mmCIF file of C-alpha atoms in Angstrom:
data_model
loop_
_atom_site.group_PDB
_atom_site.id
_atom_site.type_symbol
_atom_site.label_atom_id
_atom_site.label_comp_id
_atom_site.label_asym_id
_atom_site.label_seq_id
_atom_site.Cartn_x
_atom_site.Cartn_y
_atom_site.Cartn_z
ATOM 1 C CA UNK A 32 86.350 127.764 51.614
ATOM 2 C CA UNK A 33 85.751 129.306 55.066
ATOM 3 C CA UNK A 34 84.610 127.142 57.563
ATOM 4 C CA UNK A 35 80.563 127.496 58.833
ATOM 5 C CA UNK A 36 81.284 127.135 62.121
ATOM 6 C CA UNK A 37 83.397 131.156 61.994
ATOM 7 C CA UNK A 38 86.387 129.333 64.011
ATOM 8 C CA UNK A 39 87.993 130.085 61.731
ATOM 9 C CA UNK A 40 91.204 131.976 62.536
ATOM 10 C CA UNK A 41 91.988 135.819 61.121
ATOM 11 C CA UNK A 42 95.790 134.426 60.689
ATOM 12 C CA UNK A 43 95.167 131.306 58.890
ATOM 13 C CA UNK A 44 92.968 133.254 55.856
ATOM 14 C CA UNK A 45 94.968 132.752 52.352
ATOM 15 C CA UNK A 46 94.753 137.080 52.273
ATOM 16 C CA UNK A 47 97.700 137.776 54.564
ATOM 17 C CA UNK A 48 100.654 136.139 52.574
ATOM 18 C CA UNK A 49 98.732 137.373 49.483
ATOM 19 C CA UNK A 50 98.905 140.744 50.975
ATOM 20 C CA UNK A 51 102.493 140.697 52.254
ATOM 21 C CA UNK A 52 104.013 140.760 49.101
ATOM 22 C CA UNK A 53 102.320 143.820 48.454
ATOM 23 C CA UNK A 54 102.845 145.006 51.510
ATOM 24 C CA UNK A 55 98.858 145.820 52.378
ATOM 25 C CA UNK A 56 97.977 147.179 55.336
ATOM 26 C CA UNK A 57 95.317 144.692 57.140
ATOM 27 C CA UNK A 58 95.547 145.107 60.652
ATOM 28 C CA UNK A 59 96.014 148.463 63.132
ATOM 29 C CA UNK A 60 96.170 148.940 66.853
ATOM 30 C CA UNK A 61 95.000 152.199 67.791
ATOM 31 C CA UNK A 62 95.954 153.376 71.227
ATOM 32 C CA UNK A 63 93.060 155.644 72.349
ATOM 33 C CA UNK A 64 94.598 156.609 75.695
ATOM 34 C CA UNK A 65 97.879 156.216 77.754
ATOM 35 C CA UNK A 66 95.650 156.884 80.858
ATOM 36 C CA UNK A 67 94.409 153.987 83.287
ATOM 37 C CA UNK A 68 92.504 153.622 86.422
ATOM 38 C CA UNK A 69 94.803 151.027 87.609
ATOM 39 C CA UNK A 70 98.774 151.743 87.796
ATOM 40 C CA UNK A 71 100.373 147.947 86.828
ATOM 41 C CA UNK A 72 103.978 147.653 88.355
ATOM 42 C CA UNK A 73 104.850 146.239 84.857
ATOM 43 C CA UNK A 74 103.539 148.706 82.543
ATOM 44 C CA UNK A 75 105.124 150.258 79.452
ATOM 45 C CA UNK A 76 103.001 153.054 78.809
ATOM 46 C CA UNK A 77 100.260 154.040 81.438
ATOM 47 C CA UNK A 78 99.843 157.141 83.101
ATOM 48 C CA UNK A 79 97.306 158.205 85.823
ATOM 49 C CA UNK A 80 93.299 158.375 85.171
ATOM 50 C CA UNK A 81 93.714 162.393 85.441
ATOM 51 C CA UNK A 82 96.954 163.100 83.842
ATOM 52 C CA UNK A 83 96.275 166.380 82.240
ATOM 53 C CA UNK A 84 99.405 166.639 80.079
ATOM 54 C CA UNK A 85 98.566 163.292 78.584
ATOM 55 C CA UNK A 86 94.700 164.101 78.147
ATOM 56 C CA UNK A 87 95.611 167.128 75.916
ATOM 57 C CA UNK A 88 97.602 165.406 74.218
ATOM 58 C CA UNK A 89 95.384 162.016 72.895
ATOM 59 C CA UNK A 90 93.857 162.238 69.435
ATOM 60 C CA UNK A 91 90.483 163.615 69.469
ATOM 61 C CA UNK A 92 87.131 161.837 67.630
ATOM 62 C CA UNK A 93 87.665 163.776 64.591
ATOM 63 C CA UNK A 94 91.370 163.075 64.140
ATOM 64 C CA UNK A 95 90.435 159.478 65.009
ATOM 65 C CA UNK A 96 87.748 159.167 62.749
ATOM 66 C CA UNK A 97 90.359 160.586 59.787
ATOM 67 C CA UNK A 98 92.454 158.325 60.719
ATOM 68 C CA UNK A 99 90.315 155.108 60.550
ATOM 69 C CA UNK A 100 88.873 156.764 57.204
ATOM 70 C CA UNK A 101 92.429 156.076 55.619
ATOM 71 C CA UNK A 102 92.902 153.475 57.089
ATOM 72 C CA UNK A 103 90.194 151.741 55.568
ATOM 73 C CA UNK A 104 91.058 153.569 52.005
ATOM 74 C CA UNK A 105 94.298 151.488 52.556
ATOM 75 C CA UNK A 106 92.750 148.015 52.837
ATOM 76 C CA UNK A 107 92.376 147.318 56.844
ATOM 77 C CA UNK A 108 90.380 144.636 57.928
ATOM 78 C CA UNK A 109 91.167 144.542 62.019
ATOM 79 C CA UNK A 110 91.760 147.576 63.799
ATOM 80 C CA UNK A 111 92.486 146.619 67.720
ATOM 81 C CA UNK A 112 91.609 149.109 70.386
ATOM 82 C CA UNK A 113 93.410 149.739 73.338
ATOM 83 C CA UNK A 114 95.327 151.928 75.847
ATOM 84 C CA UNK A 115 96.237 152.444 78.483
ATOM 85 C CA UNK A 116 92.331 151.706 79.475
ATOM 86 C CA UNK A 117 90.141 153.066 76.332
ATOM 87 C CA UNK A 118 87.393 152.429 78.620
ATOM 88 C CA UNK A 119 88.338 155.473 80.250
ATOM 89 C CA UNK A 120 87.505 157.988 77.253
ATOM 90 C CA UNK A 121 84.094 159.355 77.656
ATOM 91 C CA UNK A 122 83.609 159.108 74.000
ATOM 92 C CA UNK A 123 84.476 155.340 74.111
ATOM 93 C CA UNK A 124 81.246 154.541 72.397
ATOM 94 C CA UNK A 125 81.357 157.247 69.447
ATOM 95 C CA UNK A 126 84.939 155.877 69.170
ATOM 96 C CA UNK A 127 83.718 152.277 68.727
ATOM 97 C CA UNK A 128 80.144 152.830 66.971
ATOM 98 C CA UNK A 129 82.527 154.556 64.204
ATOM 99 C CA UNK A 130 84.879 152.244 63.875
ATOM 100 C CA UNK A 131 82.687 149.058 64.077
ATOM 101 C CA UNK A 132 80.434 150.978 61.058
ATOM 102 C CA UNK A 133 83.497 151.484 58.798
ATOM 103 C CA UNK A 134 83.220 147.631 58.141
ATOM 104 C CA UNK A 135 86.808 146.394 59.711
ATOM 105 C CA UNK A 136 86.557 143.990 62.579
ATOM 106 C CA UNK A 137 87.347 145.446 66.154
ATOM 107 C CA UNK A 138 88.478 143.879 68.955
ATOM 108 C CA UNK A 139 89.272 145.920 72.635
ATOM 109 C CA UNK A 140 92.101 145.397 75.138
ATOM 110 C CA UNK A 141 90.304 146.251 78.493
ATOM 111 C CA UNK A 142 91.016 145.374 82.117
ATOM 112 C CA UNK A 143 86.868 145.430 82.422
ATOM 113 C CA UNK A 144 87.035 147.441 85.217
ATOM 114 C CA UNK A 145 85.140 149.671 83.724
ATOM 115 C CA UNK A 146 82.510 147.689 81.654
ATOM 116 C CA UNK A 147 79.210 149.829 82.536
ATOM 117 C CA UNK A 148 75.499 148.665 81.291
ATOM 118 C CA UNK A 149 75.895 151.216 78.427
ATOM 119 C CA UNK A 150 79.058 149.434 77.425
ATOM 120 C CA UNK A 151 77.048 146.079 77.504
ATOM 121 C CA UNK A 152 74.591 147.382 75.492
ATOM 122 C CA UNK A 153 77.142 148.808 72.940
ATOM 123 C CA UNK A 154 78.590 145.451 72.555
ATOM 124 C CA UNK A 155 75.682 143.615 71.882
ATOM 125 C CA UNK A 156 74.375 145.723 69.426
ATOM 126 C CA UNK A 157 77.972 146.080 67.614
ATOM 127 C CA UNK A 158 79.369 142.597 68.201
ATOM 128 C CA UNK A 159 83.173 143.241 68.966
ATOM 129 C CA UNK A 160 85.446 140.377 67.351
ATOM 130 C CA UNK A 161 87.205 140.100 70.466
ATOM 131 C CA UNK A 162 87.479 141.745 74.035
ATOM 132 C CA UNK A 163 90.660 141.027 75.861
ATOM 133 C CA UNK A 164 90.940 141.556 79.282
ATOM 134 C CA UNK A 165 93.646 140.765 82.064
ATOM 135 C CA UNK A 166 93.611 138.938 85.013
ATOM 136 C CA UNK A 167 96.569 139.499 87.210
ATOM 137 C CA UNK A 168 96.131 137.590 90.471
ATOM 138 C CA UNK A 169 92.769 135.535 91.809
ATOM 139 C CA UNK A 170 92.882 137.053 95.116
ATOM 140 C CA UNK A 171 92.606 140.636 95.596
ATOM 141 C CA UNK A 172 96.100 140.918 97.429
ATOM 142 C CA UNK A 173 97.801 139.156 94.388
ATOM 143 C CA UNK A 174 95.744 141.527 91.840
ATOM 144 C CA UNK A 175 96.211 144.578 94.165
ATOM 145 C CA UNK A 176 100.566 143.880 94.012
ATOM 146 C CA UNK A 177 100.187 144.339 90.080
ATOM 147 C CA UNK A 178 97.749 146.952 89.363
ATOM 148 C CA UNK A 179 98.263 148.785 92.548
ATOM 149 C CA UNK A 180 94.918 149.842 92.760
ATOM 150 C CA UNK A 181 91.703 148.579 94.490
ATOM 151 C CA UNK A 182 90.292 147.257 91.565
ATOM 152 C CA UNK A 183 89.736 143.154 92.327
ATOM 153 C CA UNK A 184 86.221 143.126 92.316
ATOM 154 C CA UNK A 185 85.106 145.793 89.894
ATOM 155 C CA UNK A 186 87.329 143.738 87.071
ATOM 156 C CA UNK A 187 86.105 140.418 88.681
ATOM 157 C CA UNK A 188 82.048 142.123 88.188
ATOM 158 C CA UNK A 189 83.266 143.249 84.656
ATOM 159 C CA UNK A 190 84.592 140.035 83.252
ATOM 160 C CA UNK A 191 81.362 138.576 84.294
ATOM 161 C CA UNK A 192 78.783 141.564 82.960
ATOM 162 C CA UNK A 193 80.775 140.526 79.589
ATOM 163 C CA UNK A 194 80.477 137.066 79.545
ATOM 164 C CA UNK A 195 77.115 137.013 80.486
ATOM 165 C CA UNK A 196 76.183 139.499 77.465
ATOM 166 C CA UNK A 197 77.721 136.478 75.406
ATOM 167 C CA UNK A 198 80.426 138.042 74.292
ATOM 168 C CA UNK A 199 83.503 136.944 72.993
ATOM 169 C CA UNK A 200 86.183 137.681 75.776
ATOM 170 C CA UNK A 201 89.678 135.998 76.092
ATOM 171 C CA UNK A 202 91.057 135.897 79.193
ATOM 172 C CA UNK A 203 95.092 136.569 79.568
ATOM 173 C CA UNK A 204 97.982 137.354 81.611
ATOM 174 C CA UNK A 205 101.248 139.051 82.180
ATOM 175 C CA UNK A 206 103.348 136.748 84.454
ATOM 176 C CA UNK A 207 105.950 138.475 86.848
ATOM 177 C CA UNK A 208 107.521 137.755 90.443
ATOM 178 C CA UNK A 209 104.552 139.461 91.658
ATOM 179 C CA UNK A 210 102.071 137.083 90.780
ATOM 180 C CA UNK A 211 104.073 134.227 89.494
ATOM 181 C CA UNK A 212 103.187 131.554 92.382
ATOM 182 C CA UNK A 213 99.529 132.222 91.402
ATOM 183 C CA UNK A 214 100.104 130.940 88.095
ATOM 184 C CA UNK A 215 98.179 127.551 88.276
ATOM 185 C CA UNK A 216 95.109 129.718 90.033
ATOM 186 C CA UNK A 217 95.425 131.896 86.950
ATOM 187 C CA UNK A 218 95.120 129.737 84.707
ATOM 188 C CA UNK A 219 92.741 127.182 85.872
ATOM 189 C CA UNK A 220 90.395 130.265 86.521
ATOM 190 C CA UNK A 221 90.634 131.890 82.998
ATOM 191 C CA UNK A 222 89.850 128.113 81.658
ATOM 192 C CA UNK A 223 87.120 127.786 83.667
ATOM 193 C CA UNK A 224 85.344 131.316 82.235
ATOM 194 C CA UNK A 225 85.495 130.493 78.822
ATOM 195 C CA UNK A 226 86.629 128.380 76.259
ATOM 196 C CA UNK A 227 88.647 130.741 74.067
ATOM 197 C CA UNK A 228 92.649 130.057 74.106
ATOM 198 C CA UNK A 229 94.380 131.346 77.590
ATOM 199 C CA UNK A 230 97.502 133.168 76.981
ATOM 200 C CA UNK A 231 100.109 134.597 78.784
ATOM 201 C CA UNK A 232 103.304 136.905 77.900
ATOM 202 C CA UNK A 233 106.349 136.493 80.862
ATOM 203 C CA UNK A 234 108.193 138.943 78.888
ATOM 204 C CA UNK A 235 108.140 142.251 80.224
ATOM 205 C CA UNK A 236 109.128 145.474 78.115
ATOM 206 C CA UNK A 237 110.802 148.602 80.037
ATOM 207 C CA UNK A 238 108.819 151.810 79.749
ATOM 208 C CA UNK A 239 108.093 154.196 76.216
ATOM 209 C CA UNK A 240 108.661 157.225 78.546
ATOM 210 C CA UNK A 241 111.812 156.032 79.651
ATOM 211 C CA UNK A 242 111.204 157.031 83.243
ATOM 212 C CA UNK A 243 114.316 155.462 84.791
ATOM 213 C CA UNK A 244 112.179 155.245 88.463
ATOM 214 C CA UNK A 245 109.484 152.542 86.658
ATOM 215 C CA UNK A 246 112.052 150.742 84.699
ATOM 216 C CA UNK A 247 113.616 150.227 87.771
ATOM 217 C CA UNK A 248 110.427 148.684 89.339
ATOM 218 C CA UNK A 249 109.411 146.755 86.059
ATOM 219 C CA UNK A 250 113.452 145.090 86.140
ATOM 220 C CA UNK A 251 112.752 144.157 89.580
ATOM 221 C CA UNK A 252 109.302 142.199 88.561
ATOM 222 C CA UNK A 253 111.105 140.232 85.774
ATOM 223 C CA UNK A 254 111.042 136.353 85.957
ATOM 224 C CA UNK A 255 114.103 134.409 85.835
ATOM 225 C CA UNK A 256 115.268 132.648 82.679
ATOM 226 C CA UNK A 257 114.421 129.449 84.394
ATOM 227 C CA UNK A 258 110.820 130.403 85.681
ATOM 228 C CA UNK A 259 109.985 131.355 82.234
ATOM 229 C CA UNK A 260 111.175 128.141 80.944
ATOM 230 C CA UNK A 261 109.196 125.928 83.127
ATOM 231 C CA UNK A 262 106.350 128.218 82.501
ATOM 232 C CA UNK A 263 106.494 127.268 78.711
ATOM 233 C CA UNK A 264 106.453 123.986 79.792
ATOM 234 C CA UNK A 265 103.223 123.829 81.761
ATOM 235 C CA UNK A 266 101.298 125.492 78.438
ATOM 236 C CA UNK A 267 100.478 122.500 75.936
ATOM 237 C CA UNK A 268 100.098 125.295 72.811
ATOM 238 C CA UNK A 269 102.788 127.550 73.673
ATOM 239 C CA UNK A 270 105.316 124.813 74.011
ATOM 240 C CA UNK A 271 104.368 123.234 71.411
ATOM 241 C CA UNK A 272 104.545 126.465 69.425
ATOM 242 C CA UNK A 273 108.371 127.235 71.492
ATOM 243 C CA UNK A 274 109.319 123.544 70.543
ATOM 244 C CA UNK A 275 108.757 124.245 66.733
ATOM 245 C CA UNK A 276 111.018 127.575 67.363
ATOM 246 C CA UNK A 277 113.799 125.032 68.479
ATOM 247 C CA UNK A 278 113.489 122.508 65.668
ATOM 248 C CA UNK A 279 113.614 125.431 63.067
ATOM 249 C CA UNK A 280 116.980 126.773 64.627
ATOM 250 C CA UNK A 281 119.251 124.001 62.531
ATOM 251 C CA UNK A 282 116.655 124.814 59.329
ATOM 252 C CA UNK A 283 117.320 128.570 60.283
ATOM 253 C CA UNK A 284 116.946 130.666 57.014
ATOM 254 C CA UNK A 285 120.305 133.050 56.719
ATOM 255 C CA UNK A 286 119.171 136.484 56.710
ATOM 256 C CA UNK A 287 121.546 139.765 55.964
ATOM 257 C CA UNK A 288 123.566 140.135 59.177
ATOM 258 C CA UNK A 289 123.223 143.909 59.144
ATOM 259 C CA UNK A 290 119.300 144.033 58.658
ATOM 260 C CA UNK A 291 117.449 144.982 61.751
ATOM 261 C CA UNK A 292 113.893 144.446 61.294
ATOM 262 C CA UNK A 293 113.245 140.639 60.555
ATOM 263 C CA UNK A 294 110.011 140.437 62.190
ATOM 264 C CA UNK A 295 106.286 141.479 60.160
ATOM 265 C CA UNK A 296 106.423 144.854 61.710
ATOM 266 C CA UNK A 297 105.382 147.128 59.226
ATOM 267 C CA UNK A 298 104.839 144.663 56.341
ATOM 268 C CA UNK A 299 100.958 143.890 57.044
ATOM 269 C CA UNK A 300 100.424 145.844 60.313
ATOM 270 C CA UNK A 301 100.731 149.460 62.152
ATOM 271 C CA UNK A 302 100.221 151.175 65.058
ATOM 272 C CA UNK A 303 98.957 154.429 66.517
ATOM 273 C CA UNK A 304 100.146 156.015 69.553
ATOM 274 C CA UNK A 305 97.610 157.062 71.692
ATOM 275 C CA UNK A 306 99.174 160.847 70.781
ATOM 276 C CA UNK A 307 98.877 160.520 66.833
ATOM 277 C CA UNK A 308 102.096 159.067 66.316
ATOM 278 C CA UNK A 309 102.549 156.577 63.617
ATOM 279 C CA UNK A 310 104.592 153.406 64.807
ATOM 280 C CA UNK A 311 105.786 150.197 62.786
ATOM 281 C CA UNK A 312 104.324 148.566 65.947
ATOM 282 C CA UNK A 313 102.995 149.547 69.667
ATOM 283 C CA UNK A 314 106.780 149.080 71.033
ATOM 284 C CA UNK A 315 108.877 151.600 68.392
ATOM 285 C CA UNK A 316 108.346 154.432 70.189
ATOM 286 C CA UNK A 317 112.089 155.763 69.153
ATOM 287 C CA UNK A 318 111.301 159.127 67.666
ATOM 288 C CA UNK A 319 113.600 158.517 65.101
ATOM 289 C CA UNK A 320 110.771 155.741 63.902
ATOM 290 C CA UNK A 321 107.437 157.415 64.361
ATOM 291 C CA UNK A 322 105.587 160.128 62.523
ATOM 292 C CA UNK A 323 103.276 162.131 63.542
ATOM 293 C CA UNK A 324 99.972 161.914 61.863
ATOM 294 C CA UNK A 325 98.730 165.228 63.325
ATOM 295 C CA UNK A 326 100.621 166.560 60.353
ATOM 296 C CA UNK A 327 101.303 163.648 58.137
ATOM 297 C CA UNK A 328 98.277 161.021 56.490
ATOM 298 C CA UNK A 329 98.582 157.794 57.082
ATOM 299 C CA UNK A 330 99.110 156.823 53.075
ATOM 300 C CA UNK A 331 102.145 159.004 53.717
ATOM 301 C CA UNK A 332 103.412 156.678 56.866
ATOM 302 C CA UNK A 333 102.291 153.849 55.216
ATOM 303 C CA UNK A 334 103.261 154.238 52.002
ATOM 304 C CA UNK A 335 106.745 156.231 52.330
ATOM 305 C CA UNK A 336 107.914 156.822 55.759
ATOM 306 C CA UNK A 337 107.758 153.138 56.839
ATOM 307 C CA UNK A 338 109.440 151.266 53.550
ATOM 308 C CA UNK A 339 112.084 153.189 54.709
ATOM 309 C CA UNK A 340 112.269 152.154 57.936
ATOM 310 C CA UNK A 341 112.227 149.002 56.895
ATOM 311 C CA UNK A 342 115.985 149.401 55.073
ATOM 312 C CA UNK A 343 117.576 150.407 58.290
ATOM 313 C CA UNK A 344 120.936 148.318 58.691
ATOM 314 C CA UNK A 345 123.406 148.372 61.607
ATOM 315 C CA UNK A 346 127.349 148.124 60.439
ATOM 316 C CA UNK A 347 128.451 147.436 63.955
ATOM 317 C CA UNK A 348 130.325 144.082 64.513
ATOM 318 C CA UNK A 349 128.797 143.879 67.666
ATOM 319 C CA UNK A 350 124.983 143.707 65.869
ATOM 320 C CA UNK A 351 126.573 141.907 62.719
ATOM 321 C CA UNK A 352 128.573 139.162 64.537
ATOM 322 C CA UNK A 353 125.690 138.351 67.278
ATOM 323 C CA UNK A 354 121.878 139.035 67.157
ATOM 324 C CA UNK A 355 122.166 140.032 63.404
ATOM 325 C CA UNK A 356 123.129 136.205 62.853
ATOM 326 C CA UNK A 357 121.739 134.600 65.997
ATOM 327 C CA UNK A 358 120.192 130.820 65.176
ATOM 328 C CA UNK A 359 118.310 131.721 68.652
ATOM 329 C CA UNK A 360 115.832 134.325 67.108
ATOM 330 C CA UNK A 361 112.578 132.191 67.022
ATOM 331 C CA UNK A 362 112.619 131.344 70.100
ATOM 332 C CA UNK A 363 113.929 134.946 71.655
ATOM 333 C CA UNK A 364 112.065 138.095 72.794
ATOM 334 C CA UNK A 365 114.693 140.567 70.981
ATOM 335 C CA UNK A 366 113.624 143.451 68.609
ATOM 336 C CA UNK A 367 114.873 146.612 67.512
ATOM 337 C CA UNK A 368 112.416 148.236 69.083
ATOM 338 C CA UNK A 369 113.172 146.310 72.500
ATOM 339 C CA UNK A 370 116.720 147.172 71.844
ATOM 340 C CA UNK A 371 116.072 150.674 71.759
ATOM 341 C CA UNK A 372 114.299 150.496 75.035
ATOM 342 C CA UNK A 373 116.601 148.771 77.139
ATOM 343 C CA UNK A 374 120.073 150.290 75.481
ATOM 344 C CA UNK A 375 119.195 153.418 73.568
ATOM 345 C CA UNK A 376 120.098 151.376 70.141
ATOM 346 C CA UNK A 377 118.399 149.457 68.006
ATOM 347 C CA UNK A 378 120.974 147.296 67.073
ATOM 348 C CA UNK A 379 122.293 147.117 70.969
ATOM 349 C CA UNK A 380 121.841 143.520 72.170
ATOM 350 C CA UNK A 381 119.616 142.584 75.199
ATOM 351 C CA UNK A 382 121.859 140.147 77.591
ATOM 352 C CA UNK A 383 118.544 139.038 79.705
ATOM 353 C CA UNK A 384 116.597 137.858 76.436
ATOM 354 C CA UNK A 385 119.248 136.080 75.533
ATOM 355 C CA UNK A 386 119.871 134.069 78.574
ATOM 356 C CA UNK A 387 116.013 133.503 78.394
ATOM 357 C CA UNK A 388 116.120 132.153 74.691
ATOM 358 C CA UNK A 389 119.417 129.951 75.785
ATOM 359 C CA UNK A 390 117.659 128.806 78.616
ATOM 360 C CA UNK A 391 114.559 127.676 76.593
ATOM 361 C CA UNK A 392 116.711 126.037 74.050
ATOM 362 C CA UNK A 393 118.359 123.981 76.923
ATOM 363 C CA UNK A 394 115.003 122.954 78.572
ATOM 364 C CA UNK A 395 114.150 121.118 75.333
ATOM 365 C CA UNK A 396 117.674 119.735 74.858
ATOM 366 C CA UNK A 397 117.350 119.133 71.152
ATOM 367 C CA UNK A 398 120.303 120.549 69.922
ATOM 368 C CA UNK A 399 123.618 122.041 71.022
ATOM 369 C CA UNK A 400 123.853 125.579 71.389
ATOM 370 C CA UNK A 401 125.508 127.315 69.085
ATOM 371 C CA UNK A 402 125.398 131.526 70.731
ATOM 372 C CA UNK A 403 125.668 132.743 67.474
ATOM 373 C CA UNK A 404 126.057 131.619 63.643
ATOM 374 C CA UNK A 405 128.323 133.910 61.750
ATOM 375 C CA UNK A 406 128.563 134.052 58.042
ATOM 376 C CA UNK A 407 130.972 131.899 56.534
#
């Protein structure tokens, strides 16, 4: 029975472990743009408002409306979209109105800087199952040392234009050295806007370009082991949810030493790159891993190309006889995909993530550490 009160939680329906047998696609992020207005010292993917090599290169509203066609034909029930800022795209709305009429649910990453009356008005006549935006700093020096732009009070104006439509916006964060002594100011703000669940991510990814300049910089804005430990700490839900990754590590299911992907990537969801390429998820950029769907349909991706992904194994001892068989994985940030972006492998191991997922296993003190559990 669903609940009347539609709380009810897309993750919790009965459908998704149904479907991941079958391997069903039910959920899509589609990355509309790489291009933002702001330039965040932290992120992966963005490139300026005006970048003409990237512009030529995004998907245009015919190849995007093909692609949500099959996606639908496949069974999707979410599709998110997001950027870069999507925002950005003058045909934002056509994007949207298209989407939102193929009968999926849609939710949109924005930093609402942005938002615009027309905007509002879309919205509220195509209710949106979610709009995520970002709030970096509560002062507009703290903002202004992430996003590197001047763009305090037109997000600050935007978060309140969509809130006072009524609509259903979460308020998050991405925690760094930049803005990490404005935590409490943060969150007590994004609390005091709504009522939907604050969340934050102190994990920062290096770049999909691999521009060795901006890795630099995003290195340089990563917390220490310890700050992101007593971050956990201060958030009732996530350490609640981090505490339940450290009683499962003595219950730890033994998995296949030399399998690399033992997260849902590709099992249930997809991705699209904001230039047609197909990705298990927004952070497997390695071309090895993507498709492009220029040239390819998505049945094709979904159907053939990823399974196969899927089967990649790593026969190096250094994989096998560490992260392949780490006890530490449910409480630790690494990834094949991650991998491949900070060591050009995807089976190379991550030394900061696992100092992080130590040092969060030590906060709690419930067991002893054991680095890694080899096969016996």
């Amino acid at each position: 029975m669903y609940r009347s009160d539609n709380k009810i939680s897309i993750a919790s329906l009965p459908v998704w472990e149904r479907a991941k047998e079958k391997r069903v696609l039910l959920s899509m992020v589609m990355d509309l743009t790489a291009r933002c207005n702001n330039d965040c010292v932290h992120c992966y993917i963005n490139r300026p408002a005006h970048d003409r090599q990237a512009l030529e290169k995004e998907l245009t509203l015919d190849e995007i409306k093909a692609i949500t066609a099959q996606a639908v034909d496949l069974g999707v029930l979410w599709i998110l979209l997001s950027g870069g800022e999507p925002l950005l795209r003058p045909d934002f709305s056509e994007i949207y109105t298209h989407v939102k009429t193929r009968g999926v649910f849609v939710s949109v990453f924005t930093n609402a800087s942005l938002v615009t009356d027309e905007h509002i008005r879309l919205f509220k006549k195509y209710p949106p199952r979610e709009i995520e935006v970002s709030v970096y700093g509560t002062t507009p020096e703290i903002h202004k040392s992430v996003v590197r732009k001047n763009t305090f009070e037109s997000t600050m104006t935007g978060i309140n234009r969509l809130l006072s439509a009524g609509l259903p916006v979460t308020l998050k964060s991405t925690i760094m050295q930049a803005n990490f002594s404005d935590f409490d100011d943060i969150a007590n703000f994004c609390r005091s806007k709504t009522s939907r669940l604050f969340r934050f991510d102190p994990c920062l990814q290096l770049r999909a370009d691999r521009d060795p300049h901006r890795n630099k910089s995003i290195l340089s804005q990563r917390l220490t082991p310890e700050q992101i430990a007593a971050l956990d700490k201060k958030d009732p839900q996530r350490y609640k949810a981090l505490e339940q990754g450290c009683k499962n590590l003595d219950n730890s299911i033994e998995q296949d030493a030399d399998t690399l992907f033992k997260c849902q990537a590709g099992i249930n969801t997809c991705a699209i790159g904001w230039d047609g390429k197909y990705q298990l998820c927004p952070s497997l950029v390695n071309r090895n891993c993507t498709l492009d769907l220029k040239t390819h349909t998505l049945a094709q991706a979904w159907n053939h190309f990823s399974p196969e992904i899927l089967k990649r194994t790593s026969v190096r001892s250094h994989y096998t006889e560490t992260c392949g068989t780490c006890t530490l994985h449910d409480i630790c940030a690494w990834c094949p995909a991650h991998a491949d972006l900070e060591t050009g492998q995807l089976d190379g191991c991550i030394p900061y993530f696992c100092k992080v997922a130590k040092e969060r296993q030590r906060a709690w003190k419930k067991f002893d550490y054991v680095p890694y559990l080899k096969r016996t």
